[in-house]
Amino acid sequence: IFGPRIKAPLVLKFCLLFPPPASATRVSDRRMAAVEAMTQGADNKRRKVAEGAVDQRLAKLGLSLPVAAAPAANYVPFTRSGRTVYISGQLPKKDDGALLKGKLGSDGPDKCSVEDGQAAARWCAIHLLSQMRAACGGDLDRVTRVSKVEAFVNSTPDFTDHPKVVNGCSDLLVEVLGPEVGSHARFAVGCSSLPLGAAVEVGATVEIAEDA
């Protein structure tokens, strides 16, 4: 049924006497070229991610985003449903780990000026961007819309400049992501205290592009 067996030396001799045709070699060369093109395309894609428009704006602003902050309690930094990403509240922690604390409107030892509050809100925006980057697999150009910003300001009952304080966050988001993507709906409210005595806490809801 299977016919006579051919000894290996005879097969080797046959291959030496009758090498594969040039067309087969050309097919192999084309396959190798296709693999190289795919590899080069992947390299170009990674380079594009590294040099995206948002990263270029960050570089011009002299900003370097920190690693996305880990949660401090029983929650996750963000969740995703389809293209919508819900980012947990971010605290104003500086690069050296120092937390910007204080109470807006206070005249006591915890006094925090509007300018200091704006600086705190700006740091919250930086951490929001870090979480966006993590949600987008490192490519902030995939953020298509900041839908909403939710800001809480640690303040006294008679303090009323919450919007000015939160502008520190909103302004940076628009500056980094551009007005079409970074402009957003928001609320800015006062509260009697925030975790760890932070001056500001900000969360956000954003839309991102589909996975590539």
mmCIF file of C-alpha atoms in Angstrom:
data_model
loop_
_atom_site.group_PDB
_atom_site.id
_atom_site.type_symbol
_atom_site.label_atom_id
_atom_site.label_comp_id
_atom_site.label_asym_id
_atom_site.label_seq_id
_atom_site.Cartn_x
_atom_site.Cartn_y
_atom_site.Cartn_z
ATOM 1 C CA ILE A 1 0.000 0.000 0.000
ATOM 2 C CA PHE A 2 2.745 2.394 0.967
ATOM 3 C CA GLY A 3 5.207 1.386 -1.698
ATOM 4 C CA PRO A 4 8.951 0.766 -1.287
ATOM 5 C CA ARG A 5 10.843 2.762 1.297
ATOM 6 C CA ILE A 6 13.432 5.233 -0.016
ATOM 7 C CA LYS A 7 16.664 5.395 1.884
ATOM 8 C CA ALA A 8 17.736 8.787 3.274
ATOM 9 C CA PRO A 9 21.068 8.908 1.359
ATOM 10 C CA LEU A 10 19.150 8.566 -1.902
ATOM 11 C CA VAL A 11 16.851 11.458 -0.949
ATOM 12 C CA LEU A 12 19.848 13.637 -0.094
ATOM 13 C CA LYS A 13 21.513 12.727 -3.378
ATOM 14 C CA PHE A 14 18.310 13.563 -5.259
ATOM 15 C CA CYS A 15 18.097 17.008 -3.564
ATOM 16 C CA LEU A 16 21.695 17.751 -4.473
ATOM 17 C CA LEU A 17 21.172 16.746 -8.082
ATOM 18 C CA PHE A 18 17.856 18.574 -8.402
ATOM 19 C CA PRO A 19 17.900 21.786 -6.263
ATOM 20 C CA PRO A 20 14.638 23.754 -5.836
ATOM 21 C CA PRO A 21 13.745 25.947 -8.807
ATOM 22 C CA ALA A 22 14.551 29.651 -8.849
ATOM 23 C CA SER A 23 10.833 30.467 -8.500
ATOM 24 C CA ALA A 24 10.761 28.756 -5.097
ATOM 25 C CA THR A 25 13.783 30.795 -4.057
ATOM 26 C CA ARG A 26 12.029 33.961 -5.160
ATOM 27 C CA VAL A 27 8.941 32.979 -3.115
ATOM 28 C CA SER A 28 11.166 32.440 -0.079
ATOM 29 C CA ASP A 29 12.817 35.826 -0.657
ATOM 30 C CA ARG A 30 9.403 37.490 -0.882
ATOM 31 C CA ARG A 31 8.349 35.868 2.362
ATOM 32 C CA MET A 32 11.479 37.116 4.082
ATOM 33 C CA ALA A 33 10.850 40.608 2.712
ATOM 34 C CA ALA A 34 7.268 40.473 4.008
ATOM 35 C CA VAL A 35 8.493 39.488 7.473
ATOM 36 C CA GLU A 36 11.025 42.318 7.453
ATOM 37 C CA ALA A 37 8.325 44.783 6.362
ATOM 38 C CA MET A 38 6.047 43.623 9.170
ATOM 39 C CA THR A 39 8.875 44.011 11.682
ATOM 40 C CA GLN A 40 9.700 47.472 10.370
ATOM 41 C CA GLY A 41 6.000 48.413 10.521
ATOM 42 C CA ALA A 42 5.823 47.339 14.154
ATOM 43 C CA ASP A 43 8.956 49.363 14.912
ATOM 44 C CA ASN A 44 7.457 52.409 13.186
ATOM 45 C CA LYS A 45 4.232 51.969 15.162
ATOM 46 C CA ARG A 46 6.154 51.866 18.442
ATOM 47 C CA ARG A 47 8.123 54.931 17.357
ATOM 48 C CA LYS A 48 4.882 56.735 16.501
ATOM 49 C CA VAL A 49 3.527 55.955 19.986
ATOM 50 C CA ALA A 50 6.723 57.262 21.565
ATOM 51 C CA GLU A 51 6.586 60.449 19.492
ATOM 52 C CA GLY A 52 2.837 61.097 19.520
ATOM 53 C CA ALA A 53 1.319 64.560 19.399
ATOM 54 C CA VAL A 54 0.424 64.507 23.089
ATOM 55 C CA ASP A 55 3.918 63.397 24.091
ATOM 56 C CA GLN A 56 5.344 66.227 22.002
ATOM 57 C CA ARG A 57 3.170 68.748 23.848
ATOM 58 C CA LEU A 58 4.278 67.302 27.169
ATOM 59 C CA ALA A 59 7.905 67.658 26.095
ATOM 60 C CA LYS A 60 7.378 71.285 25.073
ATOM 61 C CA LEU A 61 5.824 71.966 28.473
ATOM 62 C CA GLY A 62 8.762 70.298 30.194
ATOM 63 C CA LEU A 63 6.464 67.740 31.792
ATOM 64 C CA SER A 64 7.270 64.106 32.481
ATOM 65 C CA LEU A 65 4.365 61.965 33.606
ATOM 66 C CA PRO A 66 4.944 59.762 36.642
ATOM 67 C CA VAL A 67 4.033 56.102 36.770
ATOM 68 C CA ALA A 68 0.286 55.781 37.322
ATOM 69 C CA ALA A 69 -0.371 55.885 41.062
ATOM 70 C CA ALA A 70 -1.445 52.678 42.773
ATOM 71 C CA PRO A 71 -4.721 52.750 44.723
ATOM 72 C CA ALA A 72 -4.475 53.605 48.415
ATOM 73 C CA ALA A 73 -7.460 51.493 49.516
ATOM 74 C CA ASN A 74 -9.933 48.894 48.219
ATOM 75 C CA TYR A 75 -10.506 50.230 44.694
ATOM 76 C CA VAL A 76 -8.817 50.264 41.290
ATOM 77 C CA PRO A 77 -7.193 53.283 39.556
ATOM 78 C CA PHE A 78 -9.652 53.113 36.666
ATOM 79 C CA THR A 79 -12.283 50.910 35.087
ATOM 80 C CA ARG A 80 -13.243 50.594 31.451
ATOM 81 C CA SER A 81 -16.578 49.900 29.793
ATOM 82 C CA GLY A 82 -16.251 49.815 26.015
ATOM 83 C CA ARG A 83 -14.501 53.034 25.028
ATOM 84 C CA THR A 84 -15.337 54.806 28.297
ATOM 85 C CA VAL A 85 -12.732 54.961 31.073
ATOM 86 C CA TYR A 86 -13.677 56.028 34.589
ATOM 87 C CA ILE A 87 -10.667 57.327 36.517
ATOM 88 C CA SER A 88 -10.637 57.325 40.308
ATOM 89 C CA GLY A 89 -9.929 60.511 42.220
ATOM 90 C CA GLN A 90 -6.301 61.605 42.010
ATOM 91 C CA LEU A 91 -4.499 63.431 44.809
ATOM 92 C CA PRO A 92 -1.934 66.240 44.283
ATOM 93 C CA LYS A 93 1.247 64.299 44.934
ATOM 94 C CA LYS A 94 4.482 65.837 43.631
ATOM 95 C CA ASP A 95 7.401 64.010 42.034
ATOM 96 C CA ASP A 96 9.175 63.762 45.384
ATOM 97 C CA GLY A 97 6.125 62.126 46.942
ATOM 98 C CA ALA A 98 5.084 65.218 48.908
ATOM 99 C CA LEU A 99 1.328 65.703 49.118
ATOM 100 C CA LEU A 100 0.006 69.229 48.677
ATOM 101 C CA LYS A 101 -2.216 69.779 51.697
ATOM 102 C CA GLY A 102 -4.298 72.613 53.068
ATOM 103 C CA LYS A 103 -7.726 74.150 53.299
ATOM 104 C CA LEU A 104 -8.842 76.934 50.992
ATOM 105 C CA GLY A 105 -10.268 79.899 52.844
ATOM 106 C CA SER A 106 -8.621 79.002 56.136
ATOM 107 C CA ASP A 107 -6.585 81.517 58.156
ATOM 108 C CA GLY A 108 -5.135 78.841 60.405
ATOM 109 C CA PRO A 109 -2.019 76.643 60.090
ATOM 110 C CA ASP A 110 -3.687 74.691 57.270
ATOM 111 C CA LYS A 111 -4.136 77.857 55.177
ATOM 112 C CA CYS A 112 -3.965 77.319 51.416
ATOM 113 C CA SER A 113 -4.107 80.177 48.902
ATOM 114 C CA VAL A 114 -5.996 80.039 45.603
ATOM 115 C CA GLU A 115 -2.641 79.898 43.793
ATOM 116 C CA ASP A 116 -1.529 76.943 45.936
ATOM 117 C CA GLY A 117 -4.867 75.282 45.285
ATOM 118 C CA GLN A 118 -4.414 75.752 41.539
ATOM 119 C CA ALA A 119 -0.969 74.173 41.765
ATOM 120 C CA ALA A 120 -2.507 71.219 43.610
ATOM 121 C CA ALA A 121 -5.208 70.861 40.953
ATOM 122 C CA ARG A 122 -2.518 70.910 38.270
ATOM 123 C CA TRP A 123 -0.779 67.975 39.964
ATOM 124 C CA CYS A 124 -4.102 66.151 40.019
ATOM 125 C CA ALA A 125 -4.298 66.675 36.240
ATOM 126 C CA ILE A 126 -0.805 65.223 35.817
ATOM 127 C CA HIS A 127 -1.876 62.078 37.652
ATOM 128 C CA LEU A 128 -5.081 61.895 35.604
ATOM 129 C CA LEU A 129 -2.938 61.928 32.461
ATOM 130 C CA SER A 130 -0.810 59.120 33.894
ATOM 131 C CA GLN A 131 -3.917 57.018 34.435
ATOM 132 C CA MET A 132 -5.138 57.824 30.915
ATOM 133 C CA ARG A 133 -1.799 56.695 29.538
ATOM 134 C CA ALA A 134 -2.051 53.421 31.451
ATOM 135 C CA ALA A 135 -5.603 52.869 30.189
ATOM 136 C CA CYS A 136 -4.454 53.511 26.598
ATOM 137 C CA GLY A 137 -1.496 51.153 26.689
ATOM 138 C CA GLY A 138 0.987 54.017 26.714
ATOM 139 C CA ASP A 139 -0.447 55.988 23.775
ATOM 140 C CA LEU A 140 -2.165 59.187 24.944
ATOM 141 C CA ASP A 141 -3.125 59.982 21.353
ATOM 142 C CA ARG A 142 -5.834 57.335 21.793
ATOM 143 C CA VAL A 143 -7.719 59.647 24.173
ATOM 144 C CA THR A 144 -10.535 61.041 22.038
ATOM 145 C CA ARG A 145 -12.446 63.071 24.641
ATOM 146 C CA VAL A 146 -12.263 64.127 28.267
ATOM 147 C CA SER A 147 -15.981 63.877 28.939
ATOM 148 C CA LYS A 148 -16.124 65.048 32.531
ATOM 149 C CA VAL A 149 -13.909 66.238 35.378
ATOM 150 C CA GLU A 150 -15.076 65.814 38.962
ATOM 151 C CA ALA A 151 -13.207 68.025 41.435
ATOM 152 C CA PHE A 152 -13.366 68.391 45.192
ATOM 153 C CA VAL A 153 -11.725 71.312 46.989
ATOM 154 C CA ASN A 154 -10.856 71.124 50.683
ATOM 155 C CA SER A 155 -12.299 74.437 51.854
ATOM 156 C CA THR A 156 -14.073 76.385 54.544
ATOM 157 C CA PRO A 157 -17.874 76.890 54.314
ATOM 158 C CA ASP A 158 -17.499 80.518 53.215
ATOM 159 C CA PHE A 159 -14.969 79.837 50.441
ATOM 160 C CA THR A 160 -16.484 80.340 46.972
ATOM 161 C CA ASP A 161 -13.597 80.322 44.465
ATOM 162 C CA HIS A 162 -13.701 76.604 43.757
ATOM 163 C CA PRO A 163 -13.849 77.139 39.959
ATOM 164 C CA LYS A 164 -10.634 79.186 40.009
ATOM 165 C CA VAL A 165 -8.882 76.438 41.929
ATOM 166 C CA VAL A 166 -10.016 73.651 39.615
ATOM 167 C CA ASN A 167 -8.942 75.656 36.569
ATOM 168 C CA GLY A 168 -5.441 74.514 37.479
ATOM 169 C CA CYS A 169 -6.518 71.034 36.399
ATOM 170 C CA SER A 170 -8.747 71.991 33.471
ATOM 171 C CA ASP A 171 -6.202 74.347 31.919
ATOM 172 C CA LEU A 172 -3.496 71.683 31.872
ATOM 173 C CA LEU A 173 -5.762 69.029 30.361
ATOM 174 C CA VAL A 174 -6.700 71.377 27.527
ATOM 175 C CA GLU A 175 -3.098 72.461 27.041
ATOM 176 C CA VAL A 176 -1.792 68.889 26.845
ATOM 177 C CA LEU A 177 -4.616 67.166 24.966
ATOM 178 C CA GLY A 178 -5.749 70.125 22.872
ATOM 179 C CA PRO A 179 -9.109 71.936 23.064
ATOM 180 C CA GLU A 180 -11.012 69.410 20.928
ATOM 181 C CA VAL A 181 -10.090 66.501 23.199
ATOM 182 C CA GLY A 182 -9.299 68.189 26.510
ATOM 183 C CA SER A 183 -12.298 70.504 26.873
ATOM 184 C CA HIS A 184 -14.776 68.934 29.255
ATOM 185 C CA ALA A 185 -17.855 69.197 31.416
ATOM 186 C CA ARG A 186 -17.050 69.364 35.123
ATOM 187 C CA PHE A 187 -18.128 70.108 38.633
ATOM 188 C CA ALA A 188 -16.043 71.869 41.277
ATOM 189 C CA VAL A 189 -17.393 71.615 44.800
ATOM 190 C CA GLY A 190 -16.122 72.328 48.281
ATOM 191 C CA CYS A 191 -15.900 69.782 51.076
ATOM 192 C CA SER A 192 -14.897 69.881 54.717
ATOM 193 C CA SER A 193 -11.971 67.485 54.324
ATOM 194 C CA LEU A 194 -10.167 65.223 51.846
ATOM 195 C CA PRO A 195 -8.037 62.089 52.266
ATOM 196 C CA LEU A 196 -4.702 62.702 54.019
ATOM 197 C CA GLY A 197 -5.514 66.406 54.239
ATOM 198 C CA ALA A 198 -5.091 66.965 50.480
ATOM 199 C CA ALA A 199 -6.086 70.378 49.167
ATOM 200 C CA VAL A 200 -7.768 68.994 46.017
ATOM 201 C CA GLU A 201 -8.910 65.660 44.603
ATOM 202 C CA VAL A 202 -9.958 65.170 40.976
ATOM 203 C CA GLY A 203 -11.451 62.263 39.044
ATOM 204 C CA ALA A 204 -12.451 62.066 35.381
ATOM 205 C CA THR A 205 -14.381 60.204 32.719
ATOM 206 C CA VAL A 206 -12.720 59.925 29.311
ATOM 207 C CA GLU A 207 -13.336 58.288 25.958
ATOM 208 C CA ILE A 208 -10.566 56.387 24.181
ATOM 209 C CA ALA A 209 -10.154 54.913 20.709
ATOM 210 C CA GLU A 210 -10.776 51.231 20.105
ATOM 211 C CA ASP A 211 -7.854 48.874 20.631
ATOM 212 C CA ALA A 212 -5.599 48.657 17.610
#
